[in-house]
mmCIF file of C-alpha atoms and ligand atoms in Angstrom:
data_model
loop_
_atom_site.group_PDB
_atom_site.id
_atom_site.type_symbol
_atom_site.label_atom_id
_atom_site.label_comp_id
_atom_site.label_asym_id
_atom_site.label_seq_id
_atom_site.Cartn_x
_atom_site.Cartn_y
_atom_site.Cartn_z
ATOM 1 C CA UNK A 7 -3.588 18.177 16.757
ATOM 2 C CA UNK A 8 -1.677 14.750 14.904
ATOM 3 C CA UNK A 9 1.217 15.897 12.811
ATOM 4 C CA UNK A 10 4.188 13.516 12.636
ATOM 5 C CA UNK A 11 7.326 14.251 11.744
ATOM 6 C CA UNK A 12 10.064 10.975 11.173
ATOM 7 C CA UNK A 13 13.407 12.185 10.864
ATOM 8 C CA UNK A 14 16.735 9.783 9.872
ATOM 9 C CA UNK A 15 15.027 6.614 11.027
ATOM 10 C CA UNK A 16 17.121 3.644 12.223
ATOM 11 C CA UNK A 17 16.780 1.064 13.307
ATOM 12 C CA UNK A 18 19.202 -1.837 13.931
ATOM 13 C CA UNK A 19 18.617 -5.104 15.374
ATOM 14 C CA UNK A 20 22.028 -6.692 16.173
ATOM 15 C CA UNK A 21 23.150 -9.681 17.779
ATOM 16 C CA UNK A 22 26.989 -11.465 18.370
ATOM 17 C CA UNK A 23 26.266 -12.797 14.784
ATOM 18 C CA UNK A 24 24.492 -10.274 12.400
ATOM 19 C CA UNK A 25 23.247 -7.276 12.314
ATOM 20 C CA UNK A 26 20.197 -6.391 10.469
ATOM 21 C CA UNK A 27 18.985 -3.480 9.607
ATOM 22 C CA UNK A 28 15.241 -3.029 9.380
ATOM 23 C CA UNK A 29 14.464 1.196 8.708
ATOM 24 C CA UNK A 30 17.374 2.379 6.770
ATOM 25 C CA UNK A 31 17.309 6.137 7.478
ATOM 26 C CA UNK A 32 13.523 7.383 7.530
ATOM 27 C CA UNK A 33 12.134 10.581 6.467
ATOM 28 C CA UNK A 34 8.985 11.095 6.235
ATOM 29 C CA UNK A 35 6.325 14.013 7.653
ATOM 30 C CA UNK A 36 2.580 12.837 7.902
ATOM 31 C CA UNK A 37 -0.102 15.884 8.157
ATOM 32 C CA UNK A 38 -2.366 16.104 11.196
ATOM 33 C CA UNK A 39 -5.308 14.373 9.574
ATOM 34 C CA UNK A 40 -3.760 12.099 7.055
ATOM 35 C CA UNK A 41 -4.499 8.389 6.742
ATOM 36 C CA UNK A 42 -0.887 6.781 5.538
ATOM 37 C CA UNK A 43 0.077 3.543 4.142
ATOM 38 C CA UNK A 44 3.432 1.946 4.528
ATOM 39 C CA UNK A 45 3.326 -1.231 2.050
ATOM 40 C CA UNK A 46 5.753 -3.489 0.845
ATOM 41 C CA UNK A 47 6.963 -6.917 0.807
ATOM 42 C CA UNK A 48 7.250 -8.696 4.402
ATOM 43 C CA UNK A 49 10.381 -8.138 5.934
ATOM 44 C CA UNK A 50 10.258 -4.359 4.470
ATOM 45 C CA UNK A 51 10.744 -2.940 8.034
ATOM 46 C CA UNK A 52 7.016 -1.723 7.482
ATOM 47 C CA UNK A 53 5.945 -2.789 11.490
ATOM 48 C CA UNK A 54 9.551 -2.124 13.266
ATOM 49 C CA UNK A 55 8.535 1.320 11.752
ATOM 50 C CA UNK A 56 5.111 1.253 13.556
ATOM 51 C CA UNK A 57 6.496 -0.217 16.353
ATOM 52 C CA UNK A 58 9.655 2.623 16.948
ATOM 53 C CA UNK A 59 6.422 5.782 16.440
ATOM 54 C CA UNK A 60 4.063 3.562 19.392
ATOM 55 C CA UNK A 61 7.583 3.189 21.747
ATOM 56 C CA UNK A 62 7.480 -0.555 21.644
ATOM 57 C CA UNK A 63 10.774 -0.549 19.599
ATOM 58 C CA UNK A 64 13.834 2.063 20.297
ATOM 59 C CA UNK A 65 15.452 3.334 17.257
ATOM 60 C CA UNK A 66 19.007 2.750 16.758
ATOM 61 C CA UNK A 67 19.061 6.963 15.398
ATOM 62 C CA UNK A 68 16.681 9.426 14.289
ATOM 63 C CA UNK A 69 14.133 10.998 15.900
ATOM 64 C CA UNK A 70 10.454 11.143 15.898
ATOM 65 C CA UNK A 71 8.347 14.533 16.262
ATOM 66 C CA UNK A 72 4.574 14.726 16.919
ATOM 67 C CA UNK A 73 3.165 18.254 16.301
ATOM 68 C CA UNK A 74 6.611 19.240 16.911
ATOM 69 C CA UNK A 75 8.096 17.558 20.283
ATOM 70 C CA UNK A 76 10.459 14.769 20.076
ATOM 71 C CA UNK A 77 8.648 11.735 21.124
ATOM 72 C CA UNK A 78 11.485 10.004 20.605
ATOM 73 C CA UNK A 79 12.534 8.618 23.867
ATOM 74 C CA UNK A 80 9.192 8.520 25.385
ATOM 75 C CA UNK A 81 7.334 5.670 26.888
ATOM 76 C CA UNK A 82 4.425 4.134 24.898
ATOM 77 C CA UNK A 83 2.305 5.056 27.795
ATOM 78 C CA UNK A 84 3.442 8.539 27.545
ATOM 79 C CA UNK A 85 2.678 9.019 24.106
ATOM 80 C CA UNK A 86 -0.647 9.787 22.570
ATOM 81 C CA UNK A 87 -0.876 7.128 20.405
ATOM 82 C CA UNK A 88 -3.472 4.138 20.055
ATOM 83 C CA UNK A 89 -2.129 0.561 18.283
ATOM 84 C CA UNK A 90 -4.770 -1.594 16.352
ATOM 85 C CA UNK A 91 -2.519 -5.328 16.079
ATOM 86 C CA UNK A 92 -4.044 -7.935 13.712
ATOM 87 C CA UNK A 93 -4.644 -10.630 16.016
ATOM 88 C CA UNK A 94 -6.708 -7.723 17.865
ATOM 89 C CA UNK A 95 -4.984 -8.262 21.317
ATOM 90 C CA UNK A 96 -8.053 -8.152 23.434
ATOM 91 C CA UNK A 97 -7.757 -9.369 26.892
ATOM 92 C CA UNK A 98 -9.621 -13.041 26.450
ATOM 93 C CA UNK A 99 -11.125 -12.674 30.536
ATOM 94 C CA UNK A 100 -13.116 -9.367 29.939
ATOM 95 C CA UNK A 101 -16.205 -8.487 28.324
ATOM 96 C CA UNK A 102 -16.289 -6.201 24.967
ATOM 97 C CA UNK A 103 -17.382 -3.303 27.748
ATOM 98 C CA UNK A 104 -14.497 -3.700 29.952
ATOM 99 C CA UNK A 105 -11.907 -4.383 27.444
ATOM 100 C CA UNK A 106 -13.304 -1.205 25.270
ATOM 101 C CA UNK A 107 -12.903 0.768 29.070
ATOM 102 C CA UNK A 108 -9.894 -0.623 29.831
ATOM 103 C CA UNK A 109 -7.325 1.993 28.732
ATOM 104 C CA UNK A 110 -9.034 4.859 30.121
ATOM 105 C CA UNK A 111 -9.539 3.392 33.660
ATOM 106 C CA UNK A 112 -5.764 2.366 33.884
ATOM 107 C CA UNK A 113 -4.659 6.156 32.120
ATOM 108 C CA UNK A 114 -7.620 8.615 32.404
ATOM 109 C CA UNK A 115 -9.143 10.097 35.172
ATOM 110 C CA UNK A 116 -12.565 9.564 34.403
ATOM 111 C CA UNK A 117 -15.142 8.599 36.860
ATOM 112 C CA UNK A 118 -17.046 5.045 36.465
ATOM 113 C CA UNK A 119 -19.823 6.580 35.155
ATOM 114 C CA UNK A 120 -17.552 9.073 32.319
ATOM 115 C CA UNK A 121 -16.153 6.235 30.927
ATOM 116 C CA UNK A 122 -19.334 3.680 30.872
ATOM 117 C CA UNK A 123 -20.671 6.483 28.360
ATOM 118 C CA UNK A 124 -18.235 7.105 26.514
ATOM 119 C CA UNK A 125 -18.102 3.065 25.621
ATOM 120 C CA UNK A 126 -21.781 3.058 25.255
ATOM 121 C CA UNK A 127 -20.791 6.255 22.534
ATOM 122 C CA UNK A 128 -17.896 4.213 20.951
ATOM 123 C CA UNK A 129 -20.003 0.996 20.579
ATOM 124 C CA UNK A 130 -22.777 2.695 19.149
ATOM 125 C CA UNK A 131 -20.305 3.837 16.327
ATOM 126 C CA UNK A 132 -18.580 0.878 15.850
ATOM 127 C CA UNK A 133 -22.012 -1.115 15.331
ATOM 128 C CA UNK A 134 -21.827 -3.266 18.387
ATOM 129 C CA UNK A 135 -23.341 -2.298 21.564
ATOM 130 C CA UNK A 136 -25.726 -5.318 21.267
ATOM 131 C CA UNK A 137 -22.183 -7.261 22.037
ATOM 132 C CA UNK A 138 -21.184 -5.616 24.703
ATOM 133 C CA UNK A 139 -21.498 -8.012 27.046
ATOM 134 C CA UNK A 140 -20.121 -10.501 24.890
ATOM 135 C CA UNK A 141 -16.300 -11.979 25.663
ATOM 136 C CA UNK A 142 -13.836 -12.197 23.290
ATOM 137 C CA UNK A 143 -14.483 -16.034 22.665
ATOM 138 C CA UNK A 144 -18.083 -15.795 22.096
ATOM 139 C CA UNK A 145 -17.423 -13.039 18.871
ATOM 140 C CA UNK A 146 -16.739 -13.480 15.226
ATOM 141 C CA UNK A 147 -13.229 -12.512 13.854
ATOM 142 C CA UNK A 148 -14.605 -9.080 12.702
ATOM 143 C CA UNK A 149 -17.085 -8.322 16.101
ATOM 144 C CA UNK A 150 -13.406 -8.786 18.007
ATOM 145 C CA UNK A 151 -11.665 -6.712 15.238
ATOM 146 C CA UNK A 152 -14.461 -3.711 16.075
ATOM 147 C CA UNK A 153 -13.650 -3.896 19.554
ATOM 148 C CA UNK A 154 -10.162 -3.610 19.168
ATOM 149 C CA UNK A 155 -10.882 -0.148 17.292
ATOM 150 C CA UNK A 156 -13.423 0.478 19.637
ATOM 151 C CA UNK A 157 -10.251 0.334 22.180
ATOM 152 C CA UNK A 158 -8.324 2.404 20.090
ATOM 153 C CA UNK A 159 -10.625 5.487 19.414
ATOM 154 C CA UNK A 160 -12.516 6.077 22.684
ATOM 155 C CA UNK A 161 -9.127 7.159 24.032
ATOM 156 C CA UNK A 162 -9.098 9.689 21.386
ATOM 157 C CA UNK A 163 -5.286 9.736 21.159
ATOM 158 C CA UNK A 164 -3.877 12.414 18.086
ATOM 159 C CA UNK A 165 -2.394 9.276 15.942
ATOM 160 C CA UNK A 166 -3.540 6.151 15.273
ATOM 161 C CA UNK A 167 -1.440 2.812 14.512
ATOM 162 C CA UNK A 168 -3.139 -0.217 12.420
ATOM 163 C CA UNK A 169 -0.589 -2.482 12.331
ATOM 164 C CA UNK A 170 -2.597 -5.326 9.346
ATOM 165 C CA UNK A 171 -6.009 -4.932 11.025
ATOM 166 C CA UNK A 172 -8.090 -6.583 8.802
ATOM 167 C CA UNK A 173 -6.036 -9.644 7.174
ATOM 168 C CA UNK A 174 -7.474 -12.000 9.752
ATOM 169 C CA UNK A 175 -11.073 -11.502 8.563
ATOM 170 C CA UNK A 176 -12.513 -13.743 5.344
ATOM 171 C CA UNK A 177 -12.039 -11.642 1.672
ATOM 172 C CA UNK A 178 -15.682 -10.507 1.789
ATOM 173 C CA UNK A 179 -15.246 -8.783 5.464
ATOM 174 C CA UNK A 180 -12.318 -7.533 4.436
ATOM 175 C CA UNK A 181 -13.897 -5.080 2.109
ATOM 176 C CA UNK A 182 -17.224 -4.055 4.374
ATOM 177 C CA UNK A 183 -14.475 -2.929 7.158
ATOM 178 C CA UNK A 184 -12.212 -1.372 4.569
ATOM 179 C CA UNK A 185 -14.848 1.310 3.492
ATOM 180 C CA UNK A 186 -15.733 1.321 7.179
ATOM 181 C CA UNK A 187 -12.568 2.315 8.848
ATOM 182 C CA UNK A 188 -11.896 4.770 5.810
ATOM 183 C CA UNK A 189 -15.270 6.554 6.619
ATOM 184 C CA UNK A 190 -14.025 6.387 10.040
ATOM 185 C CA UNK A 191 -10.887 7.791 9.843
ATOM 186 C CA UNK A 192 -12.733 10.540 7.474
ATOM 187 C CA UNK A 193 -15.491 11.209 10.345
ATOM 188 C CA UNK A 194 -12.620 10.986 13.200
ATOM 189 C CA UNK A 195 -10.358 13.233 11.111
ATOM 190 C CA UNK A 196 -7.551 11.468 13.610
ATOM 191 C CA UNK A 197 -3.745 10.871 11.795
ATOM 192 C CA UNK A 198 -3.591 7.307 10.853
ATOM 193 C CA UNK A 199 -0.457 5.221 9.502
ATOM 194 C CA UNK A 200 -2.057 1.860 8.838
ATOM 195 C CA UNK A 201 -0.123 -1.111 7.801
ATOM 196 C CA UNK A 202 -0.471 -3.723 5.016
ATOM 197 C CA UNK A 203 1.549 -5.788 2.261
ATOM 198 C CA UNK A 204 -2.145 -5.655 0.658
ATOM 199 C CA UNK A 205 -1.433 -3.457 -2.558
ATOM 200 C CA UNK A 206 -5.268 -3.318 -3.035
ATOM 201 C CA UNK A 207 -5.969 -1.963 0.725
ATOM 202 C CA UNK A 208 -2.487 0.696 -0.293
ATOM 203 C CA UNK A 209 -4.462 1.998 -3.278
ATOM 204 C CA UNK A 210 -8.063 2.130 -1.961
ATOM 205 C CA UNK A 211 -7.499 3.401 1.323
ATOM 206 C CA UNK A 212 -4.830 5.875 2.230
ATOM 207 C CA UNK A 213 -4.269 10.088 1.110
ATOM 208 C CA UNK A 214 -0.840 8.535 0.537
ATOM 209 C CA UNK A 215 1.480 5.662 0.611
ATOM 210 C CA UNK A 216 4.961 5.228 1.736
ATOM 211 C CA UNK A 217 6.587 2.213 -0.203
ATOM 212 C CA UNK A 218 9.445 0.104 1.314
ATOM 213 C CA UNK A 219 12.211 -2.066 0.473
ATOM 214 C CA UNK A 220 14.575 -3.551 2.087
ATOM 215 C CA UNK A 221 14.468 -0.960 5.153
ATOM 216 C CA UNK A 222 14.282 1.742 2.554
ATOM 217 C CA UNK A 223 11.955 4.057 1.268
ATOM 218 C CA UNK A 224 10.769 3.824 -2.290
ATOM 219 C CA UNK A 225 8.158 6.275 -2.777
ATOM 220 C CA UNK A 226 5.695 8.489 -0.984
ATOM 221 C CA UNK A 227 2.960 9.998 -2.984
ATOM 222 C CA UNK A 228 -0.705 9.291 -3.627
ATOM 223 C CA UNK A 229 -1.943 6.410 -4.701
ATOM 224 C CA UNK A 230 -2.297 7.656 -8.505
ATOM 225 C CA UNK A 231 1.091 9.355 -8.452
ATOM 226 C CA UNK A 232 2.555 5.693 -7.113
ATOM 227 C CA UNK A 233 0.441 3.873 -9.964
ATOM 228 C CA UNK A 234 1.240 6.416 -12.811
ATOM 229 C CA UNK A 235 4.381 7.699 -12.031
ATOM 230 C CA UNK A 236 6.350 4.991 -10.168
ATOM 231 C CA UNK A 237 9.610 5.813 -8.819
ATOM 232 C CA UNK A 238 11.901 2.528 -10.092
ATOM 233 C CA UNK A 239 11.104 -0.659 -11.210
ATOM 234 C CA UNK A 240 10.603 -1.699 -8.178
ATOM 235 C CA UNK A 241 7.453 -0.009 -7.363
ATOM 236 C CA UNK A 242 6.090 0.276 -10.806
ATOM 237 C CA UNK A 243 6.523 -3.429 -10.370
ATOM 238 C CA UNK A 244 4.869 -3.554 -6.771
ATOM 239 C CA UNK A 245 1.998 -1.467 -7.600
ATOM 240 C CA UNK A 246 -0.548 -2.453 -9.762
ATOM 241 C CA UNK A 247 -2.558 -5.562 -9.621
ATOM 242 C CA UNK A 248 -1.991 -7.769 -11.837
ATOM 243 C CA UNK A 249 1.549 -6.182 -11.978
ATOM 244 C CA UNK A 250 3.229 -4.723 -14.771
ATOM 245 C CA UNK A 251 4.786 -6.630 -17.121
ATOM 246 C CA UNK A 252 8.785 -5.669 -17.944
ATOM 247 C CA UNK A 253 10.634 -6.561 -20.988
ATOM 248 C CA UNK A 254 14.540 -6.600 -20.817
ATOM 249 C CA UNK A 255 15.192 -4.275 -24.361
ATOM 250 C CA UNK A 256 17.886 -3.090 -26.120
ATOM 251 C CA UNK A 257 18.202 0.671 -26.888
ATOM 252 C CA UNK A 258 19.632 1.103 -30.541
ATOM 253 C CA UNK A 259 18.919 4.223 -33.100
ATOM 254 C CA UNK A 260 15.772 5.432 -32.040
ATOM 255 C CA UNK A 261 14.516 2.038 -31.217
ATOM 256 C CA UNK A 262 13.801 -0.045 -28.606
ATOM 257 C CA UNK A 263 14.796 -4.195 -29.380
ATOM 258 C CA UNK A 264 13.426 -7.389 -28.158
ATOM 259 C CA UNK A 265 13.898 -11.299 -29.059
ATOM 260 C CA UNK A 266 10.176 -10.471 -29.578
ATOM 261 C CA UNK A 267 9.667 -7.490 -30.974
ATOM 262 C CA UNK A 268 10.849 -3.532 -31.991
ATOM 263 C CA UNK A 269 9.576 -0.486 -31.191
ATOM 264 C CA UNK A 270 10.631 2.650 -33.430
ATOM 265 C CA UNK A 271 10.135 6.029 -30.815
ATOM 266 C CA UNK A 272 8.825 8.575 -31.296
ATOM 267 C CA UNK A 273 11.099 12.233 -32.012
ATOM 268 C CA UNK A 274 9.627 13.319 -28.157
ATOM 269 C CA UNK A 275 10.621 9.981 -26.229
ATOM 270 C CA UNK A 276 14.058 10.095 -27.860
ATOM 271 C CA UNK A 277 15.068 13.322 -26.341
ATOM 272 C CA UNK A 278 14.498 11.648 -23.075
ATOM 273 C CA UNK A 279 15.975 9.152 -23.795
ATOM 274 C CA UNK A 280 19.426 10.670 -24.490
ATOM 275 C CA UNK A 281 22.368 9.485 -23.532
ATOM 276 C CA UNK A 282 20.593 5.941 -22.567
ATOM 277 C CA UNK A 283 21.547 4.076 -25.324
ATOM 278 C CA UNK A 284 21.880 0.035 -24.691
ATOM 279 C CA UNK A 285 20.360 -1.936 -22.130
ATOM 280 C CA UNK A 286 16.986 -0.916 -20.763
ATOM 281 C CA UNK A 287 13.804 -1.849 -18.659
ATOM 282 C CA UNK A 288 10.943 -1.760 -20.549
ATOM 283 C CA UNK A 289 7.356 -1.899 -18.576
ATOM 284 C CA UNK A 290 3.770 -1.605 -19.672
ATOM 285 C CA UNK A 291 0.879 -1.695 -17.180
ATOM 286 C CA UNK A 292 -1.572 -5.169 -18.104
ATOM 287 C CA UNK A 293 -4.850 -2.955 -19.138
ATOM 288 C CA UNK A 294 -2.232 -0.174 -21.528
ATOM 289 C CA UNK A 295 -1.704 -3.668 -23.693
ATOM 290 C CA UNK A 296 -4.063 -2.988 -26.888
ATOM 291 C CA UNK A 297 -4.671 -5.566 -29.319
ATOM 292 C CA UNK A 298 -5.131 -4.774 -32.753
ATOM 293 C CA UNK A 299 -6.995 -7.324 -35.663
ATOM 294 C CA UNK A 300 -4.416 -7.703 -38.279
ATOM 295 C CA UNK A 301 -0.476 -8.102 -37.692
ATOM 296 C CA UNK A 302 0.456 -4.876 -38.417
ATOM 297 C CA UNK A 303 4.011 -2.886 -38.756
ATOM 298 C CA UNK A 304 5.334 -2.236 -35.372
ATOM 299 C CA UNK A 305 2.283 -4.905 -33.916
ATOM 300 C CA UNK A 306 3.371 -7.867 -31.233
ATOM 301 C CA UNK A 307 2.678 -11.679 -32.245
ATOM 302 C CA UNK A 308 1.719 -13.015 -28.447
ATOM 303 C CA UNK A 309 0.625 -17.200 -27.803
ATOM 304 C CA UNK A 310 -2.272 -17.367 -25.554
ATOM 305 C CA UNK A 311 -1.703 -19.756 -22.760
ATOM 306 C CA UNK A 312 -3.837 -19.289 -19.946
ATOM 307 C CA UNK A 313 -7.432 -16.832 -19.544
ATOM 308 C CA UNK A 314 -8.539 -16.196 -16.350
ATOM 309 C CA UNK A 315 -12.382 -14.832 -16.960
ATOM 310 C CA UNK A 316 -13.043 -12.633 -13.774
ATOM 311 C CA UNK A 317 -16.530 -11.516 -14.997
ATOM 312 C CA UNK A 318 -16.126 -8.044 -15.811
ATOM 313 C CA UNK A 319 -12.224 -7.880 -17.111
ATOM 314 C CA UNK A 320 -10.480 -11.375 -18.040
ATOM 315 C CA UNK A 321 -6.592 -12.139 -17.394
ATOM 316 C CA UNK A 322 -4.713 -13.041 -20.267
ATOM 317 C CA UNK A 323 -1.592 -14.517 -20.125
ATOM 318 C CA UNK A 324 0.845 -14.553 -22.752
ATOM 319 C CA UNK A 325 3.998 -15.602 -24.046
ATOM 320 C CA UNK A 326 6.064 -13.066 -26.164
ATOM 321 C CA UNK A 327 9.736 -14.807 -27.591
ATOM 322 C CA UNK A 328 9.882 -16.633 -24.115
ATOM 323 C CA UNK A 329 8.699 -14.217 -22.154
ATOM 324 C CA UNK A 330 5.318 -14.554 -20.205
ATOM 325 C CA UNK A 331 2.874 -11.738 -19.661
ATOM 326 C CA UNK A 332 -0.774 -10.640 -19.145
ATOM 327 C CA UNK A 333 -2.879 -8.600 -20.449
ATOM 328 C CA UNK A 334 -6.171 -7.476 -19.382
ATOM 329 C CA UNK A 335 -9.165 -7.482 -21.698
ATOM 330 C CA UNK A 336 -12.133 -6.496 -20.615
ATOM 331 C CA UNK A 337 -14.659 -9.172 -20.034
ATOM 332 C CA UNK A 338 -17.193 -9.533 -22.899
ATOM 333 C CA UNK A 339 -14.258 -9.582 -25.193
ATOM 334 C CA UNK A 340 -13.535 -13.471 -25.751
ATOM 335 C CA UNK A 341 -10.152 -15.184 -26.332
ATOM 336 C CA UNK A 342 -9.381 -19.179 -27.269
ATOM 337 C CA UNK A 343 -6.027 -20.725 -25.103
ATOM 338 C CA UNK A 344 -3.970 -21.663 -28.182
ATOM 339 C CA UNK A 345 -4.527 -18.585 -30.872
ATOM 340 C CA UNK A 346 -2.647 -15.464 -31.293
ATOM 341 C CA UNK A 347 -2.832 -12.147 -30.268
ATOM 342 C CA UNK A 348 -1.785 -9.212 -32.033
ATOM 343 C CA UNK A 349 -0.497 -6.629 -29.789
ATOM 344 C CA UNK A 350 0.654 -2.769 -29.397
ATOM 345 C CA UNK A 351 2.155 -1.371 -26.494
ATOM 346 C CA UNK A 352 0.769 2.382 -27.038
ATOM 347 C CA UNK A 353 3.884 5.049 -26.529
ATOM 348 C CA UNK A 354 2.150 7.068 -24.139
ATOM 349 C CA UNK A 355 1.020 4.431 -21.672
ATOM 350 C CA UNK A 356 4.517 2.657 -21.589
ATOM 351 C CA UNK A 357 7.833 3.002 -18.567
ATOM 352 C CA UNK A 358 11.259 3.132 -19.121
ATOM 353 C CA UNK A 359 14.129 2.351 -16.165
ATOM 354 C CA UNK A 360 17.521 1.713 -16.279
ATOM 355 C CA UNK A 361 18.306 -1.835 -16.316
ATOM 356 C CA UNK A 362 21.129 -1.185 -13.590
ATOM 357 C CA UNK A 363 19.696 0.729 -11.202
ATOM 358 C CA UNK A 364 16.130 0.080 -11.540
ATOM 359 C CA UNK A 365 15.436 4.543 -11.453
ATOM 360 C CA UNK A 366 12.730 5.994 -13.865
ATOM 361 C CA UNK A 367 13.626 7.183 -17.013
ATOM 362 C CA UNK A 368 9.916 7.362 -18.580
ATOM 363 C CA UNK A 369 7.081 7.534 -17.039
ATOM 364 C CA UNK A 370 2.975 7.869 -17.630
ATOM 365 C CA UNK A 371 1.731 11.436 -16.299
ATOM 366 C CA UNK A 372 -0.346 11.231 -13.648
ATOM 367 C CA UNK A 373 -3.126 13.826 -14.593
ATOM 368 C CA UNK A 374 -3.071 13.622 -18.607
ATOM 369 C CA UNK A 375 -3.329 9.336 -17.783
ATOM 370 C CA UNK A 376 -6.348 10.008 -15.188
ATOM 371 C CA UNK A 377 -8.225 12.296 -18.286
ATOM 372 C CA UNK A 378 -7.634 9.566 -21.005
ATOM 373 C CA UNK A 379 -8.849 6.548 -18.146
ATOM 374 C CA UNK A 380 -11.940 8.293 -17.612
ATOM 375 C CA UNK A 381 -12.624 9.464 -21.162
ATOM 376 C CA UNK A 382 -11.953 5.676 -22.425
ATOM 377 C CA UNK A 383 -15.281 4.762 -19.406
ATOM 378 C CA UNK A 384 -17.185 7.487 -20.680
HETATM 379 P P1 ATP B 1088 5.759 -8.447 7.435
HETATM 380 O O1 ATP B 1088 4.934 -8.584 6.731
HETATM 381 O O2 ATP B 1088 6.758 -9.791 7.122
HETATM 382 O O3 ATP B 1088 5.157 -8.384 9.403
HETATM 383 P P2 ATP B 1088 7.710 -6.024 8.096
HETATM 384 O O4 ATP B 1088 7.907 -5.395 6.766
HETATM 385 O O5 ATP B 1088 7.117 -5.882 8.700
HETATM 386 O O6 ATP B 1088 7.350 -7.365 7.408
HETATM 387 P P3 ATP B 1088 9.587 -5.844 9.791
HETATM 388 O O7 ATP B 1088 8.788 -6.845 10.936
HETATM 389 O O8 ATP B 1088 9.569 -4.742 10.180
HETATM 390 O O9 ATP B 1088 9.065 -6.257 8.271
HETATM 391 O O10 ATP B 1088 10.510 -6.292 10.111
HETATM 392 C C1 ATP B 1088 12.218 -5.818 8.966
HETATM 393 C C2 ATP B 1088 13.205 -6.710 9.024
HETATM 394 O O11 ATP B 1088 13.918 -6.765 10.708
HETATM 395 C C3 ATP B 1088 13.321 -8.141 8.749
HETATM 396 O O12 ATP B 1088 14.530 -8.495 8.188
HETATM 397 C C4 ATP B 1088 13.051 -8.858 10.446
HETATM 398 O O13 ATP B 1088 13.661 -10.050 10.421
HETATM 399 C C5 ATP B 1088 13.516 -7.669 11.108
HETATM 400 N N1 ATP B 1088 13.143 -8.229 12.647
HETATM 401 C C6 ATP B 1088 11.913 -7.669 12.995
HETATM 402 N N2 ATP B 1088 12.036 -7.609 14.563
HETATM 403 C C7 ATP B 1088 13.478 -8.123 15.009
HETATM 404 C C8 ATP B 1088 13.692 -8.423 15.873
HETATM 405 N N3 ATP B 1088 12.666 -7.826 17.500
HETATM 406 N N4 ATP B 1088 15.040 -9.377 16.312
HETATM 407 C C9 ATP B 1088 15.972 -9.080 15.029
HETATM 408 N N5 ATP B 1088 15.255 -8.691 13.651
HETATM 409 C C10 ATP B 1088 14.136 -8.393 13.369
#
């Protein structure tokens, strides 16, 4: 069992001159066996939250419960939690075998033979059996990370905390380790909180994502919920790569008016927008913009500034009025720099946000959006 409940967690760092609220009234329930990702920009409070859960940082207020019992004031060694860091934190003078077994030696009553056997089992699981007698300095970054993971796994904790564990690895190894970690987490079924600033890791690895900004929780949901139904403009812009395009528009008489285009809305959307006359933010994802062959009523003239062919897809950077935005095209569709595309914003894929608060007024629907996308690819 590893059910973790975070209640009204607040962490403030203060000295005589200033006070920083690193975590602000955070409430999250993490289910037993769940893989939860904390994601957000630098300084949003991800690592501090993780360190509070581990007991490496005291909390200013609030409580943390593990399986219903408060662990808020327990020392780290008494929490049944193992942490894996970005910098591996291996003891340089010890072999991989000793590094993996060290925690068991210090914190359990297990005999030498039992520890040796357990270390061998975990090393086999991690594919590092032949590296056990090497010291960290003789191992590659990926191998050191496997040893660090092995050291956490061998303890069979209730909860794993991982702070950007893959960020020191090269891009290819990161991708491999990402899937390995997912498989491992599923096989072990241990509740895991994984901190990253990489939204690809956030989208692909976890059951749910907690998106933080300025110490506050912006959204807690499945990757697809956060992608299709963002709570606000911040989440909409943070999740998804390349980012969603945003336009400052004026909503008047059922029409969205921008310097570069006007878009008349359906009766259904007008009803959703009742009471919102005035400035709004329109959001549309790069892959949701559609190209039409000829200029047609309502289509948007966009001049092509830069193209980035990635192979299967091409990112096209276009200017609409004086606004630069991104369009994702099928890699086989070739467009030339300097030409003009006629774009359409499909209303069902459009997001609208309150211009002042950034709160979502209209978003896509995750269930219909998924069906549309699957059919489109078939
Ligand atoms: P990154 O991705 O850059 O590691 P993060 O989201 O993990 O960022 P935190 O490290 O949790 O962010 O930091 C949150 C805020 O708290 C930041 O403003 C940071 O400067 C501040 N902070 C963190 N640790 C301390 C400390 N020990 N003393 C003072 N301020 C701190």
